[in-house]
CSV table of C-alpha atoms in Angstrom, one decimal:
chain,number,residue,atom,x,y,z
A,1154,MET,CA,14.6,20.0,-17.2
A,1155,LYS,CA,16.5,22.1,-19.6
A,1156,GLY,CA,20.2,22.3,-20.1
A,1157,VAL,CA,22.0,25.6,-20.7
A,1158,ASP,CA,24.8,26.6,-22.9
A,1159,ASN,CA,28.3,26.1,-21.5
A,1160,ASP,CA,29.0,29.8,-21.8
A,1161,SER,CA,26.9,30.3,-18.7
A,1162,ASN,CA,29.9,29.2,-16.8
A,1163,GLY,CA,31.7,32.3,-17.9
A,1164,ASP,CA,34.4,30.5,-19.7
A,1165,GLY,CA,33.1,31.0,-23.3
A,1166,GLY,CA,32.9,27.2,-23.6
A,1167,LYS,CA,36.7,26.9,-23.6
A,1168,ARG,CA,38.5,24.2,-21.6
A,1169,ARG,CA,39.7,25.2,-18.2
A,1170,ALA,CA,42.8,23.9,-16.6
A,1171,THR,CA,42.3,21.6,-13.7
A,1172,PRO,CA,43.5,23.3,-10.5
A,1173,GLY,CA,46.4,21.9,-8.7
A,1174,ARG,CA,47.2,19.2,-11.2
A,1175,SER,CA,50.2,18.8,-13.5
A,1176,GLU,CA,49.9,17.2,-16.9
A,1177,ALA,CA,51.7,14.1,-15.6
A,1178,SER,CA,49.3,13.7,-12.7
A,1179,ARG,CA,46.3,13.9,-15.0
A,1180,ALA,CA,47.7,11.4,-17.4
A,1181,ASP,CA,48.0,9.0,-14.5
A,1182,ARG,CA,44.3,9.1,-14.0
A,1183,LYS,CA,43.4,7.5,-17.4
A,1184,PRO,CA,40.9,4.7,-16.9
A,1185,ILE,CA,42.4,2.4,-19.5
A,1186,THR,CA,42.5,-0.9,-17.7
A,1187,ARG,CA,40.1,-3.4,-16.3
A,1188,ARG,CA,37.4,-2.4,-18.8
A,1189,SER,CA,34.5,-4.9,-19.0
A,1190,LEU,CA,33.5,-5.5,-22.6
A,1191,LEU,CA,30.3,-7.0,-24.0
A,1192,ALA,CA,30.5,-9.4,-26.9
A,1193,THR,CA,27.0,-9.7,-28.3
A,1194,GLY,CA,26.8,-11.7,-31.5
A,1195,GLY,CA,25.1,-10.3,-34.5
A,1196,ILE,CA,25.2,-6.6,-33.7
A,1197,GLY,CA,27.8,-5.8,-36.3
A,1198,THR,CA,25.6,-7.3,-39.0
A,1199,ALA,CA,22.7,-5.3,-38.0
A,1200,LEU,CA,24.9,-2.2,-38.0
A,1201,VAL,CA,25.9,-2.6,-41.6
A,1202,LEU,CA,22.2,-3.0,-42.5
A,1203,ALA,CA,21.5,0.3,-40.6
A,1204,GLY,CA,24.1,2.1,-42.6
A,1205,CYS,CA,25.8,3.2,-39.5
A,1206,LEU,CA,29.4,2.6,-40.8
A,1207,SER,CA,29.0,5.0,-43.7
A,1208,GLU,CA,31.3,8.0,-44.1
A,1209,GLU,CA,30.2,11.1,-42.2
A,1210,THR,CA,31.4,14.7,-42.3
A,1211,ASP,CA,29.9,15.7,-39.0
A,1212,THR,CA,32.6,16.2,-36.3
A,1213,GLY,CA,30.2,15.8,-33.4
A,1214,SER,CA,29.7,17.9,-30.3
A,1215,SER,CA,32.4,18.6,-27.8
A,1216,PRO,CA,31.5,20.6,-24.7
A,1217,ASP,CA,34.9,22.2,-24.7
A,1218,ASP,CA,34.7,23.4,-28.3
A,1219,ASP,CA,34.4,27.2,-29.1
A,1220,GLU,CA,30.9,26.4,-30.4
A,1221,SER,CA,32.4,24.5,-33.3
A,1222,THR,CA,29.3,22.6,-33.9
A,1223,GLU,CA,27.0,25.6,-33.9
A,1224,THR,CA,29.1,27.4,-36.5
A,1225,THR,CA,29.0,24.6,-39.0
A,1226,GLU,CA,25.4,23.6,-38.5
A,1227,PRO,CA,22.5,26.1,-38.7
A,1228,GLU,CA,20.2,26.0,-35.7
A,1229,THR,CA,16.5,26.6,-35.3
A,1230,GLU,CA,15.2,29.5,-33.3
A,1231,ALA,CA,15.1,27.2,-30.3
A,1232,GLY,CA,18.7,26.5,-30.7
A,1233,THR,CA,18.4,22.8,-30.2
A,1234,GLU,CA,17.9,21.2,-33.6
A,1235,ALA,CA,20.0,21.3,-36.7
A,1236,GLU,CA,18.5,22.2,-40.1
A,1237,GLU,CA,17.0,19.4,-42.2
A,1238,THR,CA,19.4,17.3,-44.3
A,1239,GLU,CA,18.7,19.2,-47.4
A,1240,THR,CA,19.9,22.5,-45.9
A,1241,GLU,CA,23.0,23.8,-47.7
A,1242,GLY,CA,26.0,24.1,-45.3
A,1243,ALA,CA,24.7,21.7,-42.6
A,1244,ASP,CA,26.8,18.7,-41.6
A,1245,ASP,CA,23.8,16.4,-41.6
A,1246,GLU,CA,24.3,12.9,-43.1
A,1247,GLN,CA,22.1,11.2,-45.6
A,1248,THR,CA,22.5,7.4,-45.8
A,1249,GLU,CA,20.4,5.7,-48.5
A,1250,ALA,CA,20.6,2.4,-46.7
A,1251,GLU,CA,17.7,0.0,-46.2
A,1252,THR,CA,15.7,0.5,-43.1
A,1253,PRO,CA,16.9,-2.1,-40.6
A,1254,GLU,CA,14.7,-4.7,-39.1
A,1255,PRO,CA,14.4,-3.7,-35.5
A,1256,GLU,CA,16.3,-5.9,-33.0
A,1257,VAL,CA,14.8,-4.0,-30.1
A,1258,GLU,CA,12.0,-1.4,-30.0
A,1259,HIS,CA,11.1,0.6,-26.9
A,1260,ALA,CA,8.1,2.4,-25.5
A,1261,LEU,CA,8.5,5.9,-24.2
A,1262,PRO,CA,9.6,7.2,-21.7
A,1263,PHE,CA,12.9,5.2,-21.8
A,1264,GLU,CA,16.1,5.0,-19.7
A,1265,ASP,CA,19.4,3.3,-20.2
A,1266,ASP,CA,22.1,3.1,-17.5
A,1267,PHE,CA,24.7,1.7,-19.9
A,1268,SER,CA,25.4,-1.6,-18.1
A,1269,SER,CA,24.8,-3.7,-21.2
A,1270,LEU,CA,24.0,-3.4,-24.9
A,1271,GLU,CA,20.8,-5.3,-24.7
A,1272,LEU,CA,18.6,-2.3,-25.2
A,1273,VAL,CA,20.2,-1.0,-28.4
A,1274,HIS,CA,18.8,-1.4,-31.9
A,1275,SER,CA,22.3,-1.6,-33.5
A,1276,ALA,CA,25.9,-0.8,-32.6
A,1277,SER,CA,29.0,-0.1,-34.6
A,1278,SER,CA,30.6,-3.5,-34.1
A,1279,ASP,CA,30.9,-6.3,-31.5
A,1280,GLU,CA,34.4,-5.0,-30.6
A,1281,GLY,CA,33.7,-1.2,-31.1
A,1282,LEU,CA,31.9,-0.5,-27.8
A,1283,GLY,CA,32.4,-1.6,-24.2
A,1284,PHE,CA,31.9,-0.4,-20.7
A,1285,ASP,CA,34.2,1.3,-18.2
A,1286,THR,CA,33.4,0.3,-14.6
A,1287,THR,CA,36.7,1.5,-13.1
A,1288,ASN,CA,37.6,4.6,-11.1
A,1289,ASN,CA,33.9,5.2,-10.6
A,1290,SER,CA,34.4,8.1,-8.2
A,1291,GLN,CA,35.8,10.2,-11.1
A,1292,PHE,CA,32.4,10.2,-12.8
A,1293,ALA,CA,29.8,12.3,-11.1
A,1294,ARG,CA,26.1,12.1,-11.6
A,1295,LEU,CA,23.7,15.0,-11.4
A,1296,PRO,CA,23.1,16.4,-7.8
A,1297,ASP,CA,19.5,15.0,-7.7
A,1298,ALA,CA,20.4,11.5,-9.1
A,1299,ASP,CA,19.8,8.4,-7.1
A,1300,GLU,CA,23.5,7.8,-6.8
A,1301,PRO,CA,26.3,10.4,-6.6
A,1302,ILE,CA,28.6,8.5,-9.0
A,1303,ASP,CA,28.2,6.7,-12.3
A,1304,ASP,CA,29.3,3.1,-11.9
A,1305,SER,CA,29.1,2.0,-15.6
A,1306,ARG,CA,29.7,4.1,-18.7
A,1307,LEU,CA,29.7,3.4,-22.5
A,1308,VAL,CA,33.1,3.8,-24.1
A,1309,ARG,CA,34.9,2.8,-27.3
A,1310,THR,CA,37.3,-0.1,-27.3
A,1311,THR,CA,39.4,1.4,-30.1
A,1312,GLU,CA,40.2,5.0,-31.2
A,1313,ASP,CA,37.8,4.6,-34.2
A,1314,GLU,CA,34.4,6.4,-34.2
A,1315,ALA,CA,31.7,4.2,-32.7
A,1316,ARG,CA,27.9,4.6,-32.8
A,1317,ILE,CA,24.9,3.2,-30.9
A,1318,VAL,CA,21.3,3.3,-32.2
A,1319,TYR,CA,17.9,3.1,-30.5
A,1320,LYS,CA,14.5,2.6,-32.0
A,1321,PHE,CA,11.2,3.7,-30.3
A,1322,GLU,CA,7.6,2.8,-30.9
A,1323,ASP,CA,6.4,6.4,-30.8
A,1324,PRO,CA,8.0,9.7,-31.9
A,1325,ILE,CA,10.8,11.1,-29.8
A,1326,GLY,CA,9.9,14.3,-28.0
A,1327,GLY,CA,13.3,14.9,-26.4
A,1328,PHE,CA,16.3,13.3,-24.6
A,1329,ARG,CA,18.7,13.9,-21.7
A,1330,MET,CA,22.0,12.2,-21.2
A,1331,GLU,CA,24.9,12.5,-18.7
A,1332,THR,CA,28.4,12.5,-20.3
A,1333,HIS,CA,32.0,12.6,-19.1
A,1334,PHE,CA,35.0,14.2,-20.9
A,1335,HIS,CA,38.6,14.1,-19.8
A,1336,PRO,CA,39.9,17.7,-19.9
A,1337,ASP,CA,43.3,16.6,-21.4
A,1338,GLU,CA,41.8,14.8,-24.4
A,1339,ASP,CA,39.8,15.9,-27.3
A,1340,GLY,CA,36.5,14.0,-27.6
A,1341,ARG,CA,33.1,14.5,-29.2
A,1342,ILE,CA,29.6,13.1,-28.8
A,1343,SER,CA,27.2,13.8,-31.7
A,1344,VAL,CA,23.5,13.1,-31.7
A,1345,ALA,CA,21.2,12.4,-34.7
A,1346,VAL,CA,17.6,11.3,-35.2
A,1347,SER,CA,15.8,9.6,-38.1
A,1348,GLU,CA,12.2,8.7,-39.0
A,1349,MET,CA,13.1,5.4,-40.7
A,1350,GLY,CA,16.7,4.8,-39.7
A,1351,ALA,CA,18.1,5.7,-43.2
A,1352,VAL,CA,18.3,9.5,-43.4
A,1353,TRP,CA,19.7,11.2,-40.3
A,1354,THR,CA,19.4,14.7,-39.0
A,1355,ASN,CA,21.9,16.0,-36.5
A,1356,VAL,CA,20.6,17.5,-33.3
A,1357,ILE,CA,22.5,20.1,-31.3
A,1358,PRO,CA,21.6,19.6,-27.7
A,1359,GLU,CA,22.0,22.2,-24.9
A,1360,LYS,CA,24.9,21.5,-22.7
A,1361,GLU,CA,25.5,22.2,-19.0
A,1362,ARG,CA,28.6,21.3,-17.1
A,1363,TYR,CA,27.2,20.1,-13.7
A,1364,SER,CA,30.6,19.0,-12.2
A,1365,ASP,CA,34.0,20.6,-13.0
A,1366,ALA,CA,37.2,18.6,-12.9
A,1367,HIS,CA,38.9,19.0,-9.6
A,1368,ASN,CA,41.7,17.3,-7.5
A,1369,ASP,CA,39.7,16.4,-4.4
A,1370,GLU,CA,39.7,12.6,-4.6
A,1371,ASP,CA,37.1,12.3,-1.9
A,1372,GLU,CA,34.5,14.1,-4.0
A,1373,PRO,CA,32.7,12.6,-7.1
A,1374,GLY,CA,33.9,13.9,-10.4
A,1375,HIS,CA,37.6,14.5,-9.7
A,1376,TRP,CA,39.8,14.7,-12.8
A,1377,TRP,CA,36.8,14.6,-15.2
A,1378,GLU,CA,34.4,17.2,-16.6
A,1379,ASN,CA,30.7,16.0,-16.3
A,1380,TYR,CA,28.1,17.4,-18.7
A,1381,GLU,CA,24.3,17.1,-19.1
A,1382,TYR,CA,23.1,17.1,-22.7
A,1383,VAL,CA,19.4,18.0,-23.2
A,1384,SER,CA,17.2,18.5,-26.3
A,1385,GLU,CA,13.5,19.0,-26.4
A,1386,ALA,CA,13.3,19.5,-30.2
A,1387,THR,CA,14.1,16.5,-32.3
A,1388,GLY,CA,12.0,17.1,-35.4
A,1389,ASP,CA,8.8,15.6,-36.5
A,1390,ASP,CA,8.1,11.9,-36.2
A,1391,ALA,CA,11.7,10.8,-35.3
A,1392,HIS,CA,11.7,7.2,-34.1
A,1393,TYR,CA,15.4,6.5,-34.2
A,1394,LEU,CA,18.1,8.0,-32.0
A,1395,ARG,CA,21.8,7.7,-32.8
A,1396,LEU,CA,24.7,8.5,-30.5
A,1397,THR,CA,28.3,8.8,-31.9
A,1398,LEU,CA,31.5,8.8,-29.9
A,1399,SER,CA,34.8,10.0,-31.3
A,1400,GLY,CA,38.0,11.4,-30.0
A,1401,ASP,CA,41.8,11.0,-29.7
A,1402,VAL,CA,41.7,8.2,-27.1
A,1403,ASP,CA,39.3,5.3,-26.8
A,1404,TRP,CA,38.5,6.0,-23.1
A,1405,SER,CA,37.1,9.6,-23.5
A,1406,PRO,CA,34.4,10.6,-23.9
A,1407,GLN,CA,32.0,8.3,-22.0
A,1408,ILE,CA,28.2,8.2,-21.8
A,1409,GLY,CA,26.7,7.4,-18.4
A,1410,TRP,CA,23.0,7.8,-18.5
A,1411,LEU,CA,20.3,8.3,-21.1
A,1412,GLU,CA,16.6,9.3,-20.8
A,1413,VAL,CA,14.2,9.7,-23.8
A,1414,TRP,CA,10.6,10.8,-23.7
A,1415,GLY,CA,7.8,11.2,-26.1
A,1416,THR,CA,5.9,14.1,-27.6
A,1417,ASP,CA,2.6,13.9,-25.7
A,1418,VAL,CA,3.4,16.5,-23.1
A,1419,THR,CA,6.0,19.3,-23.2
A,1420,ASP,CA,6.0,20.0,-19.4
A,1421,THR,CA,6.6,16.5,-18.1
A,1422,GLU,CA,8.7,17.0,-15.0
A,1423,THR,CA,8.0,19.1,-11.9
A,1424,GLU,CA,11.1,20.8,-10.5
A,1425,VAL,CA,11.8,22.2,-7.1
A,1426,PRO,CA,11.5,26.1,-7.4
A,1427,GLU,CA,14.7,28.0,-7.4
A,1428,GLY,CA,15.8,29.0,-3.9
A,1429,GLU,CA,13.8,26.2,-2.2
A,1430,ASP,CA,15.4,23.1,-0.8
A,1431,ASP,CA,12.3,20.9,-0.4
A,1432,LEU,CA,9.6,19.8,-2.9
A,1433,SER,CA,6.1,20.9,-2.2
A,1434,PHE,CA,3.7,20.1,-5.1
A,1435,GLU,CA,0.0,20.4,-5.6
A,1436,ASP,CA,-2.3,19.5,-8.6
A,1437,GLU,CA,-5.9,20.6,-8.6
A,1438,LEU,CA,-6.5,18.5,-11.6
A,1439,SER,CA,-8.0,21.2,-13.8
A,1440,ASN,CA,-5.7,20.3,-16.7
A,1441,THR,CA,-3.1,17.7,-17.6
A,1442,ASN,CA,-0.1,20.1,-17.6
A,1443,ALA,CA,1.6,18.5,-14.6
A,1444,LEU,CA,1.2,14.9,-15.8
A,1445,HIS,CA,4.2,13.1,-17.3
A,1446,ALA,CA,4.1,12.0,-20.9
A,1447,SER,CA,3.7,8.4,-20.0
A,1448,SER,CA,0.3,9.0,-18.5
A,1449,ASP,CA,-2.7,7.6,-20.4
A,1450,LEU,CA,-3.7,11.1,-21.6
A,1451,ASP,CA,-5.9,9.9,-24.4
A,1452,ALA,CA,-8.0,7.8,-21.9
A,1453,LEU,CA,-8.3,10.6,-19.3
A,1454,GLY,CA,-10.7,13.5,-19.0
A,1455,PHE,CA,-12.2,15.9,-16.5
A,1456,ASP,CA,-15.6,16.0,-14.7
A,1457,THR,CA,-16.7,19.4,-13.6
A,1458,THR,CA,-20.4,18.6,-13.1
A,1459,ASN,CA,-22.4,17.9,-9.9
A,1460,THR,CA,-19.7,19.6,-7.8
A,1461,ILE,CA,-21.7,19.3,-4.6
A,1462,GLN,CA,-21.3,15.5,-4.6
A,1463,PHE,CA,-17.5,15.7,-4.3
A,1464,ALA,CA,-16.4,16.9,-0.9
A,1465,ARG,CA,-13.0,18.1,0.1
A,1466,PRO,CA,-11.5,17.4,3.6
A,1467,GLU,CA,-12.1,19.7,6.5
A,1468,GLY,CA,-9.6,22.6,6.4
A,1469,ALA,CA,-9.3,22.6,2.6
A,1470,SER,CA,-9.5,25.9,0.8
A,1471,GLU,CA,-12.9,24.9,-0.7
A,1472,GLU,CA,-15.7,22.7,0.6
A,1473,THR,CA,-16.2,20.9,-2.8
A,1474,ASP,CA,-13.9,19.8,-5.6
A,1475,PRO,CA,-14.7,21.7,-8.8
A,1476,SER,CA,-12.6,19.5,-11.2
A,1477,ARG,CA,-11.7,15.9,-11.0
A,1478,LEU,CA,-9.8,13.5,-13.3
A,1479,ASN,CA,-11.7,10.5,-14.6
A,1480,ARG,CA,-11.6,8.0,-17.5
A,1481,GLN,CA,-13.1,8.1,-20.9
A,1482,THR,CA,-13.6,4.3,-21.1
A,1483,THR,CA,-13.8,1.5,-18.6
A,1484,GLU,CA,-10.2,0.4,-19.2
A,1485,ASP,CA,-7.6,1.1,-16.5
A,1486,ALA,CA,-5.9,4.4,-16.9
A,1487,HIS,CA,-2.8,5.8,-15.3
A,1488,ALA,CA,-2.0,9.4,-14.2
A,1489,ILE,CA,1.8,9.7,-13.7
A,1490,TYR,CA,3.9,12.4,-12.1
A,1491,ARG,CA,7.6,12.7,-12.4
A,1492,PHE,CA,9.9,15.0,-10.3
A,1493,SER,CA,13.4,16.4,-10.6
A,1494,GLN,CA,14.4,15.1,-7.1
A,1495,SER,CA,13.4,12.3,-4.8
A,1496,ILE,CA,10.1,12.5,-3.1
A,1497,THR,CA,9.1,11.2,0.4
A,1498,GLY,CA,5.3,11.2,0.6
A,1499,PHE,CA,2.0,12.2,-0.8
A,1500,ARG,CA,-1.7,12.9,0.0
A,1501,ILE,CA,-4.3,12.2,-2.6
A,1502,GLU,CA,-8.1,12.8,-2.6
A,1503,GLY,CA,-10.3,10.3,-4.4
A,1504,HIS,CA,-14.1,10.0,-4.9
A,1505,SER,CA,-16.0,6.8,-5.5
A,1506,SER,CA,-19.7,6.0,-6.1
A,1507,PRO,CA,-20.9,3.4,-3.6
A,1508,ASP,CA,-23.0,1.9,-6.3
A,1509,HIS,CA,-19.8,1.2,-8.2
A,1510,PRO,CA,-17.2,0.7,-5.5
A,1511,SER,CA,-13.7,1.1,-6.6
A,1512,GLU,CA,-10.4,2.5,-5.2
A,1513,LEU,CA,-7.4,4.4,-6.5
A,1514,SER,CA,-4.3,2.3,-6.8
A,1515,ILE,CA,-1.0,4.1,-6.2
A,1516,SER,CA,2.5,3.0,-7.0
A,1517,VAL,CA,5.9,4.6,-7.1
A,1518,SER,CA,9.1,4.2,-9.1
A,1519,SER,CA,12.7,5.4,-9.4
A,1520,ASN,CA,12.9,5.0,-13.2
A,1521,GLY,CA,9.4,5.1,-14.6
A,1522,SER,CA,9.5,1.5,-15.7
A,1523,GLU,CA,9.6,-0.7,-12.5
A,1524,TRP,CA,6.8,0.1,-10.1
A,1525,THR,CA,6.1,-0.8,-6.5
A,1526,ALA,CA,2.6,-0.7,-5.1
A,1527,VAL,CA,2.2,1.6,-2.0
A,1528,ASP,CA,0.1,0.4,1.0
A,1529,THR,CA,-1.5,3.7,1.7
A,1530,GLU,CA,-3.4,4.9,4.7
A,1531,LYS,CA,-7.0,5.5,3.7
A,1532,ASN,CA,-9.3,7.9,5.5
A,1533,VAL,CA,-13.0,8.2,4.5
A,1534,TYR,CA,-13.4,11.9,5.4
A,1535,SER,CA,-16.9,12.2,3.9
A,1536,GLU,CA,-19.3,9.2,3.7
A,1537,ALA,CA,-22.0,9.0,1.1
A,1538,HIS,CA,-25.3,10.5,2.3
A,1539,ASP,CA,-28.6,11.8,0.9
A,1540,SER,CA,-28.6,15.4,2.1
A,1541,GLU,CA,-28.4,17.2,-1.2
A,1542,ASP,CA,-27.5,20.5,0.5
A,1543,GLU,CA,-24.3,19.1,2.0
A,1544,PRO,CA,-21.0,18.4,0.2
A,1545,GLY,CA,-20.4,14.8,-0.6
A,1546,VAL,CA,-24.0,13.7,-1.4
A,1547,TRP,CA,-24.2,10.3,-2.9
A,1548,TRP,CA,-20.4,9.8,-3.1
A,1549,GLU,CA,-17.7,8.4,-0.8
A,1550,ASN,CA,-14.7,10.7,-0.5
A,1551,VAL,CA,-11.4,9.2,0.5
A,1552,GLU,CA,-8.0,10.6,1.4
A,1553,TYR,CA,-4.9,8.4,0.6
A,1554,THR,CA,-1.6,9.2,2.3
A,1555,ALA,CA,1.8,7.7,2.5
A,1556,GLU,CA,5.2,8.7,4.1
A,1557,ASP,CA,8.7,7.4,3.9
A,1558,LEU,CA,8.5,6.1,0.3
A,1559,GLY,CA,12.2,5.1,0.2
A,1560,ASP,CA,15.3,6.3,-1.5
A,1561,GLY,CA,15.3,7.5,-5.1
A,1562,VAL,CA,11.6,7.6,-5.7
A,1563,ARG,CA,10.8,10.2,-8.4
A,1564,TYR,CA,7.6,8.9,-10.0
A,1565,VAL,CA,4.1,8.6,-8.6
A,1566,ARG,CA,1.4,6.7,-10.6
A,1567,VAL,CA,-2.3,6.8,-9.8
A,1568,THR,CA,-4.4,4.1,-11.5
A,1569,LEU,CA,-8.1,4.5,-12.0
A,1570,SER,CA,-10.1,1.4,-12.6
A,1571,GLY,CA,-13.7,0.2,-12.2
A,1572,ASP,CA,-16.8,-1.0,-14.1
A,1573,VAL,CA,-17.9,2.5,-15.1
A,1574,ASP,CA,-15.8,5.3,-16.6
A,1575,TRP,CA,-17.1,8.0,-14.2
A,1576,SER,CA,-16.0,6.3,-11.0
A,1577,PRO,CA,-13.6,6.6,-9.3
A,1578,GLN,CA,-12.4,10.1,-9.8
A,1579,LEU,CA,-9.1,11.8,-8.8
A,1580,GLY,CA,-9.6,15.1,-7.1
A,1581,HIS,CA,-6.5,16.7,-5.5
A,1582,VAL,CA,-2.9,15.6,-5.3
A,1583,GLU,CA,-0.2,16.8,-2.9
A,1584,ILE,CA,3.4,15.4,-3.1
A,1585,TRP,CA,6.5,16.3,-1.0
C-alpha cells in the first residue's frame, strides 16, 4: 500500500476551492464544540522527560503546501525519508534529552484508532490533546476501510503545537495514517522517528488525497480534505515514532487512524489488481513473499523433499505439492496474510503424518491483533496409503474451507503446531 504525491491529482499540491460553498458556509462547519477530552495523569511529566516540548524549527507537513517540506528537507532517492540530523540544511531536530522510561511499548504490527491516549508513550500535555467525535460524516475513511467514516480523531485542545509519541519493541519498517484537513485553515502534521527517543529524524511521507472536500452532506468527507500518509523508509533501527500537529486553529488538522509495521517483510499486504473488483489470491508456498511481517518468519521454512507423499486435490494443476511450509522447531508458528480489502472465504491445503496427527488451526481478524477461530469444513481428499507410486503415500492430505467470514476481515492466520517440526505442513492457499 503506497501513497502517491498530491501532484497526481493535477493541482500541483495547491489547495482547491470547495465547489458550491461560500466562505461563510464553510466556517459554519467547524467542529469546535462537544469535543471529548481525555485527562490522563502523568503524561505531561513523561513528555518533559522525552524532550518533546523543546524548540523545533521544522514546520511540519501540510498536504496543501506547494511542497514546502520537500524544499527545506533533502530527501533520499526513495523520496520518503529526510536526511539524517547531521545533514546541513535539513530541518531535523536534535534533542539531547534523557531517553524516557517507556510507559507503553508495542509489538509490531500496530494499529491505533485514536479513541484514547492509552497506547501512547508520551504526549505533549494532559490538556494539549483530545478527541473530536462530532460531525463524523465529514471525516471519510479509505474506500476499503471497515467503516466509511472516522468516528474519533486526535485533535489539539489549544492552538499550540502538540505531539504524540509511540515506542515499539522492534524497528519500525513503515507506517500509514489517515488524516483530515479543513480546506479553509492552514494545518500541518509532521512525522519523526528516533532510535532512543532523544535524537529525532524527520520523515517525509508520501501523501494521497483519497476524498476531496465537497458539499454533498449525504456522502462521507463533505467539507474536509482527507489524506493518506504513507512511508516505507524510516531509517535504520528506529523504535520511536512521533506525530506533531500544528496549525492556525485547534480543530484542524486531525488524525484518524494509524498503522505501523516492522522491517521483516517489505511486501506485507496483498492488493486487488488494478481493474479488478474482487480479490482472488493464491500462494503456492514456494517463498514467504506474500506473508505479512507479523508471521513467525524465523520459525518457518520449506520442505521440497519426498514430493510424492503430498497429494493435491483432484482437478489441481499438479498431482503433487512441490513446496510446503513447515516449522523449524516444535513450537507453534503462525503464517499470516493481510489484504487491502475485506475477504469472504478461503481454501487451504494441509498435509499431516498419521504417526504424528495434527491439524492446521485457522483464525481471522480485522485488525491483526484480535483473532477469531474459524470452524472450517475439512475434507480428507487423500488418505494415507502405502502405494509408493501414488500421490499421498504415507501422509493424510486435507482441504480446509470456509465461506462468509463476516464484515471487515482482512487478515488470515494459519497456525502450525504438533510434536514434530515436519508435520503438519501448509501446501496451498486460496483466499477470496
